[in-house]
Amino acid sequence: MNIYAISAMINFITSTALAYFIYSNNFKYKSYLFLNVSVAFWSFSYFLWQISVRYDAAFFFCRLLSLSAVFIPYFFLEFIIDIVDKKSDYKIVHVINLICLIAFSPLTFTPLMIRDIEPILSFSYWPKAGTLYILFLLYYSASLIASWIMMYKAYIINKNDKTKLSYITLATSVGLLGGITNYFLWYNIHIYPFGNIMASAYVLIMAYAILKHNLMDIKDLIKTGIDHTIPFLISLICLWIINDLLPIPQIYKYIIITLVGGMFIRYYNYRKHLEFQEKQAVLEEKLQRMSVLESMRQSISGCAHDLKNPLGQIEAFTNNLVRKLPRDVAKDEYISFCLEVLQEATATLSTRIKDMLSEIKSTYALSGTFSQSAGNDRYSLIEAEAETAKRVLGVYSGIVNRDLPDTIYPAIPMNTLIIILSNLYTNAFAALSTASAPSITITARDLNEHYFLLEFADNGKGIPQEHQNKIFDLGYSTSGSSGIGLSWIRDTVSLAPNSGDITVKSTPDQGATFILKLRKKSS
């Protein structure tokens, strides 16, 4: 086995692993999945060709790798079109790309693409290009050049994803340029295919970009890798030991191999069952919490209403007492002071109860809107924030900085998101009372195909470390408010079908940042 067969096997393993992770994590761009499958198929065919000792087997695998090589530039170009998100602008490119795929695929098993295989340099069998193979190489090169042009245009326009685009351009270019070195020997140019291993470099760069820029959920990525890759490798080692090292008759080897494979499949199904149970337990916990919160809401609302009646009587009695008291008694300094305090206290308590009822009604009343048709309206995050700002900012409008992409469409109903943002604005205003140069910064970015992150930051007094784990508890407050708003936000964004989250980062006297993970509207 030569170094090129080994590099092909490394390419096969790395590209297969990346394709598997992409599939397992529902990566947004399916064209990228098929690109990696094509690279894996090409690499495996390359490996089988390099270890072939018979002419007919080597010839067959050469044609097989040529077939997969046709799919690589096709899916590569489709992936770039998906990445730059300009399908309508590149319809002609898509059509030409498809025509080339349809034209070249059936020709790979004819002499027009590969006329023969012959010994050259240290290789026993190397393909010789047919008459039309030069056209395929032109298509291959044109795909690479077209992708560079599209990525450059996207890089100039897009101010948020420049680094991500750079990594993708670098990775795919390294892989495809490395693959080109295989074609010199096809035309008797004595240059070894030294760039073959660069396909693995492409996988590593893309993996780094995925982890660095959250193209997939890193927690799911690692969990999937541990759960599935390790037992799969153990199964392969067991099969190798059984097949190559143990002196067992062949029929018993087949039986043992079948049992080992069955055990791996059983383990895989068991892991899937556990994942389902975990998700079900989380959902049941959320529903139970919402049920408890609804009961508490009703109790609080009932208590507030019960307090309103006697409080109203006290307030009316106090006002009547002020009017009915004889002048000489009313002028008494102590009595006058007591009546004034009593009036202020009842007025404050009445306002507080009214505000609490209003807050409960405006927040929890929307908890059941997720299943209603009102949530089906498509709107952008920018629209929701602008509507919120119009309602709550007032004199604070000059202190807000925004960096919101116009391509994010939340799944949560717009009126619910407006109330969430209103609560965050209200909390920020309270925190900014001590800031010398108050500011609020709102940013958003894509997390993956299904979610986006919304960060709401202020430079106010911050939240002490000992309070950060409690601020989402119902009724807990550090500012004298009802403590309902943040608790409602947490339960609203985490309730199915949203399955989102809210967390906080804060340093005292340096401000606080609330980070919301929200589901995107499916297109």
Coordinates of C-alpha atoms in Angstrom, one line a residue, residues 173-497:
S173 CA -10.2 26.1 -2.6
V174 CA -7.5 24.1 -0.8
G175 CA -9.5 20.9 -1.4
L176 CA -10.2 21.5 -5.1
L177 CA -6.8 22.8 -5.9
G178 CA -5.3 19.8 -4.2
G179 CA -7.5 17.6 -6.3
I180 CA -6.2 19.2 -9.5
T181 CA -2.7 17.8 -9.0
N182 CA -4.1 14.3 -9.8
Y183 CA -4.7 15.3 -13.4
F184 CA -1.1 16.0 -14.6
L185 CA -0.3 12.3 -15.0
W186 CA -3.5 11.9 -17.1
Y187 CA -1.7 13.9 -19.8
N188 CA 1.8 12.4 -19.2
I189 CA 3.1 15.4 -17.3
H190 CA 5.4 13.8 -14.7
I191 CA 4.1 15.5 -11.6
Y192 CA 3.1 13.4 -8.6
P193 CA -0.4 14.0 -7.1
F194 CA 1.1 15.6 -4.0
G195 CA -2.0 17.7 -3.4
N196 CA -4.2 14.7 -2.7
I197 CA -3.9 14.9 1.0
M198 CA -5.2 18.5 0.9
A199 CA -8.7 17.1 0.8
S200 CA -8.2 16.3 4.5
A201 CA -7.0 19.9 5.1
Y202 CA -10.2 21.1 3.6
V203 CA -12.2 19.0 6.1
L204 CA -10.1 20.3 9.0
I205 CA -10.5 24.0 8.0
M206 CA -14.3 23.5 7.5
A207 CA -14.6 21.8 10.9
Y208 CA -12.7 24.7 12.5
A209 CA -15.1 27.2 10.8
I210 CA -18.1 25.2 12.0
L211 CA -16.9 25.3 15.5
K212 CA -15.6 28.9 15.4
H213 CA -18.7 30.4 13.8
N214 CA -21.5 28.2 15.2
L215 CA -22.5 26.9 11.8
M216 CA -23.8 23.9 13.8
D217 CA -24.6 23.5 17.5
I218 CA -21.2 22.5 19.0
K219 CA -22.8 20.7 21.9
D220 CA -24.8 18.5 19.6
L221 CA -21.8 18.0 17.4
I222 CA -19.6 16.7 20.2
K223 CA -22.3 14.6 21.7
T224 CA -23.1 13.0 18.4
G225 CA -19.4 12.3 17.8
I226 CA -18.9 10.6 21.2
D227 CA -22.1 8.6 21.0
H228 CA -21.7 7.2 17.6
T229 CA -18.1 7.5 16.4
I230 CA -16.4 5.8 19.3
P231 CA -18.6 2.6 19.3
F232 CA -18.3 2.5 15.5
L233 CA -14.5 2.5 15.7
I234 CA -14.6 -0.2 18.4
S235 CA -16.8 -2.3 16.2
L236 CA -14.3 -1.9 13.3
I237 CA -11.4 -2.9 15.5
C238 CA -13.4 -6.0 16.7
L239 CA -14.1 -6.9 13.1
W240 CA -10.5 -6.5 12.1
I241 CA -9.3 -8.7 15.0
I242 CA -11.9 -11.4 14.2
N243 CA -11.3 -11.4 10.4
D244 CA -7.5 -11.1 10.3
L245 CA -6.0 -12.3 13.6
L246 CA -8.1 -15.1 15.0
P247 CA -7.7 -18.6 13.6
I248 CA -11.4 -19.2 13.2
P249 CA -13.1 -21.0 10.3
Q250 CA -14.7 -18.5 7.8
I251 CA -18.3 -19.5 8.5
Y252 CA -17.9 -18.7 12.2
K253 CA -16.2 -15.4 11.3
Y254 CA -19.3 -14.4 9.3
I255 CA -21.5 -15.3 12.3
I256 CA -19.4 -13.3 14.8
I257 CA -19.2 -10.3 12.4
T258 CA -23.0 -10.3 12.0
L259 CA -23.4 -10.4 15.8
V260 CA -20.9 -7.5 16.3
G261 CA -22.7 -5.5 13.6
G262 CA -26.0 -6.2 15.3
M263 CA -24.7 -5.1 18.7
F264 CA -23.6 -1.8 17.2
I265 CA -27.0 -1.3 15.6
R266 CA -28.7 -2.2 18.9
Y267 CA -26.5 0.3 20.7
Y268 CA -27.3 3.0 18.1
N269 CA -31.1 2.4 18.6
Y270 CA -30.7 2.4 22.3
R271 CA -28.9 5.8 22.2
K272 CA -31.7 7.2 20.0
H273 CA -34.3 5.9 22.5
L274 CA -32.4 7.7 25.4
E275 CA -32.3 10.9 23.4
F276 CA -36.1 10.7 22.9
Q277 CA -36.6 10.1 26.6
E278 CA -34.4 13.0 27.5
K279 CA -36.3 15.4 25.2
Q280 CA -39.7 14.0 26.5
A281 CA -38.5 14.6 30.1
V282 CA -37.5 18.2 29.3
L283 CA -40.8 18.9 27.7
E284 CA -42.8 17.4 30.6
E285 CA -40.8 19.6 33.0
K286 CA -41.5 22.7 31.0
L287 CA -45.2 21.9 30.8
Q288 CA -45.3 21.2 34.5
R289 CA -43.5 24.5 35.3
M290 CA -46.0 26.4 33.0
S291 CA -48.9 24.7 34.9
V292 CA -47.5 25.8 38.2
L293 CA -46.9 29.3 36.9
E294 CA -50.5 29.5 35.6
S295 CA -51.8 28.4 39.0
M296 CA -49.6 31.0 40.7
R297 CA -50.8 33.6 38.2
Q298 CA -54.4 32.9 39.1
S299 CA -53.6 33.0 42.8
I300 CA -51.7 36.3 42.6
S301 CA -54.5 37.7 40.4
G302 CA -57.1 36.6 42.8
C303 CA -55.3 38.0 45.8
A304 CA -54.8 41.3 44.1
H305 CA -58.5 41.5 43.3
D306 CA -59.4 40.6 46.9
L307 CA -57.1 43.4 48.1
K308 CA -58.6 46.0 45.8
N309 CA -62.0 46.0 47.6
P310 CA -60.9 46.7 51.2
L311 CA -58.2 49.0 49.9
G312 CA -60.8 51.0 48.0
Q313 CA -62.9 51.3 51.1
I314 CA -59.9 52.5 53.2
E315 CA -59.1 55.0 50.4
A316 CA -62.6 56.3 50.3
F317 CA -63.0 56.4 54.1
T318 CA -59.7 58.4 54.4
N319 CA -60.8 60.9 51.7
N320 CA -64.2 61.4 53.4
L321 CA -62.5 61.8 56.8
V322 CA -60.3 64.6 55.4
R323 CA -63.3 66.4 54.0
K324 CA -65.6 65.8 57.1
L325 CA -63.1 66.7 59.9
P326 CA -63.8 70.0 61.6
R327 CA -61.3 72.7 60.6
D328 CA -59.8 73.0 64.0
V329 CA -59.1 69.3 64.2
A330 CA -57.9 69.1 60.6
K331 CA -55.4 71.9 61.4
D332 CA -53.8 69.8 64.1
E333 CA -50.3 69.1 62.9
Y334 CA -50.1 65.5 63.9
I335 CA -53.6 64.5 62.6
S336 CA -52.8 66.3 59.3
F337 CA -49.5 64.4 59.0
C338 CA -51.2 61.0 59.7
L339 CA -54.0 61.6 57.2
E340 CA -51.4 62.7 54.6
V341 CA -49.3 59.5 55.1
L342 CA -52.5 57.3 55.0
Q343 CA -53.6 58.9 51.7
E344 CA -50.1 58.5 50.1
A345 CA -49.8 54.9 51.3
T346 CA -53.3 53.8 50.0
A347 CA -52.6 55.6 46.7
T348 CA -49.2 53.9 46.3
L349 CA -50.7 50.4 47.2
S350 CA -53.6 50.9 44.8
T351 CA -51.2 51.9 42.0
R352 CA -49.0 48.9 42.8
I353 CA -51.9 46.4 42.7
K354 CA -53.1 47.9 39.4
D355 CA -49.7 47.7 37.8
M356 CA -49.3 44.1 39.0
L357 CA -52.7 43.1 37.5
S358 CA -51.8 44.9 34.3
E359 CA -48.4 43.1 34.0
I360 CA -49.8 39.7 34.7
K361 CA -52.5 40.3 32.1
S362 CA -50.2 41.6 29.4
T363 CA -47.6 38.8 29.8
Y364 CA -49.2 35.6 30.8
A365 CA -52.3 36.2 28.7
L366 CA -50.0 35.5 25.7
S367 CA -48.7 32.2 26.9
G368 CA -51.3 30.3 24.8
T369 CA -50.7 32.1 21.6
F370 CA -48.2 29.6 20.2
S371 CA -50.9 27.3 18.8
Q372 CA -52.9 30.1 17.3
S373 CA -52.8 31.3 13.7
A374 CA -51.5 34.7 14.9
G375 CA -48.1 33.2 15.1
N376 CA -48.1 32.4 11.4
D377 CA -47.4 35.9 10.2
R378 CA -43.9 36.4 8.8
Y379 CA -42.0 39.4 10.1
S380 CA -38.4 40.4 10.5
L381 CA -36.5 40.9 13.8
I382 CA -35.9 44.5 12.7
E383 CA -39.6 45.2 12.4
A384 CA -40.4 43.8 15.9
E385 CA -37.6 45.8 17.5
A386 CA -38.6 49.0 15.6
E387 CA -42.2 48.6 16.8
T388 CA -41.0 48.0 20.4
A389 CA -38.8 51.1 20.3
K390 CA -41.7 53.2 19.0
R391 CA -43.7 52.2 22.1
V392 CA -41.2 52.3 24.9
L393 CA -38.1 54.4 24.1
G394 CA -39.3 58.0 24.3
V395 CA -36.4 60.1 25.6
Y396 CA -34.1 57.1 25.5
S397 CA -34.1 56.7 21.7
G398 CA -30.7 58.3 21.3
I399 CA -28.8 55.7 23.5
V400 CA -29.7 52.5 21.6
N401 CA -27.2 50.9 19.2
R402 CA -28.4 48.2 16.9
D403 CA -26.8 45.5 14.7
L404 CA -29.7 43.4 13.4
P405 CA -29.5 41.5 10.1
D406 CA -32.5 41.9 7.9
T407 CA -32.5 38.1 7.1
I408 CA -33.7 36.9 10.5
Y409 CA -37.4 36.0 10.8
P410 CA -38.4 34.9 14.3
A411 CA -40.9 32.0 14.8
I412 CA -42.3 33.5 18.0
P413 CA -45.5 35.7 17.5
M414 CA -44.6 39.3 16.9
N415 CA -46.7 40.7 19.8
T416 CA -45.0 38.2 22.2
L417 CA -41.5 39.3 21.0
I418 CA -42.5 42.9 21.5
I419 CA -43.5 42.3 25.1
I420 CA -40.2 40.4 25.6
L421 CA -38.2 43.3 24.2
S422 CA -40.3 45.8 26.2
N423 CA -39.5 43.9 29.5
L424 CA -35.8 44.0 28.6
Y425 CA -35.9 47.7 27.8
T426 CA -37.7 48.4 31.1
N427 CA -35.0 46.5 33.0
A428 CA -32.3 48.3 31.1
F429 CA -33.8 51.7 31.9
A430 CA -33.8 50.9 35.6
A431 CA -30.2 49.7 35.5
L432 CA -29.0 52.8 33.6
S433 CA -30.1 55.3 36.2
T434 CA -26.6 55.4 37.6
A435 CA -24.7 55.4 34.3
S436 CA -22.8 58.6 33.3
A437 CA -23.1 57.8 29.6
P438 CA -26.0 55.3 29.3
S439 CA -26.2 53.0 26.3
I440 CA -28.1 49.9 25.1
T441 CA -26.7 47.6 22.4
I442 CA -28.9 45.1 20.6
T443 CA -27.2 42.6 18.3
A444 CA -28.3 39.4 16.6
R445 CA -26.7 36.6 14.5
D446 CA -27.6 33.3 13.0
L447 CA -26.7 30.3 15.3
N448 CA -27.7 27.5 12.8
E449 CA -30.5 26.6 10.5
H450 CA -33.2 26.7 13.2
Y451 CA -32.0 29.3 15.7
F452 CA -30.6 32.8 16.1
L453 CA -29.0 34.6 19.0
L454 CA -30.3 38.0 20.2
E455 CA -28.1 39.9 22.7
F456 CA -29.5 42.8 24.7
A457 CA -26.8 44.7 26.6
D458 CA -26.7 47.8 28.7
N459 CA -23.8 49.5 30.5
G460 CA -25.7 50.1 33.8
K461 CA -25.0 49.0 37.3
G462 CA -25.0 45.3 36.4
I463 CA -26.2 42.3 38.4
P464 CA -24.2 40.9 41.4
Q465 CA -23.0 37.3 40.9
E466 CA -25.1 36.0 43.8
H467 CA -28.3 37.2 42.1
Q468 CA -27.6 36.0 38.5
N469 CA -28.9 32.5 39.2
K470 CA -32.1 33.8 40.8
I471 CA -33.3 36.7 38.5
F472 CA -35.4 34.3 36.3
D473 CA -37.3 33.0 39.4
L474 CA -40.9 34.1 39.7
G475 CA -41.3 37.0 42.1
Y476 CA -37.5 37.6 42.5
S477 CA -36.4 41.2 42.0
T478 CA -33.4 43.4 42.9
S479 CA -35.1 46.7 42.0
G480 CA -38.4 46.5 43.9
S481 CA -40.5 45.4 40.8
S482 CA -42.9 42.5 40.7
G483 CA -40.3 40.0 39.5
I484 CA -42.7 38.6 36.9
G485 CA -41.2 39.9 33.6
L486 CA -37.9 37.9 33.4
S487 CA -39.6 34.7 34.7
W488 CA -42.3 35.0 32.0
I489 CA -39.6 35.6 29.3
R490 CA -37.8 32.4 30.3
D491 CA -40.9 30.3 30.3
T492 CA -42.2 31.8 27.1
V493 CA -39.0 31.3 25.0
S494 CA -38.4 27.8 26.4
L495 CA -42.0 26.5 25.9
A496 CA -42.6 24.2 23.0
P497 CA -42.6 24.7 20.1

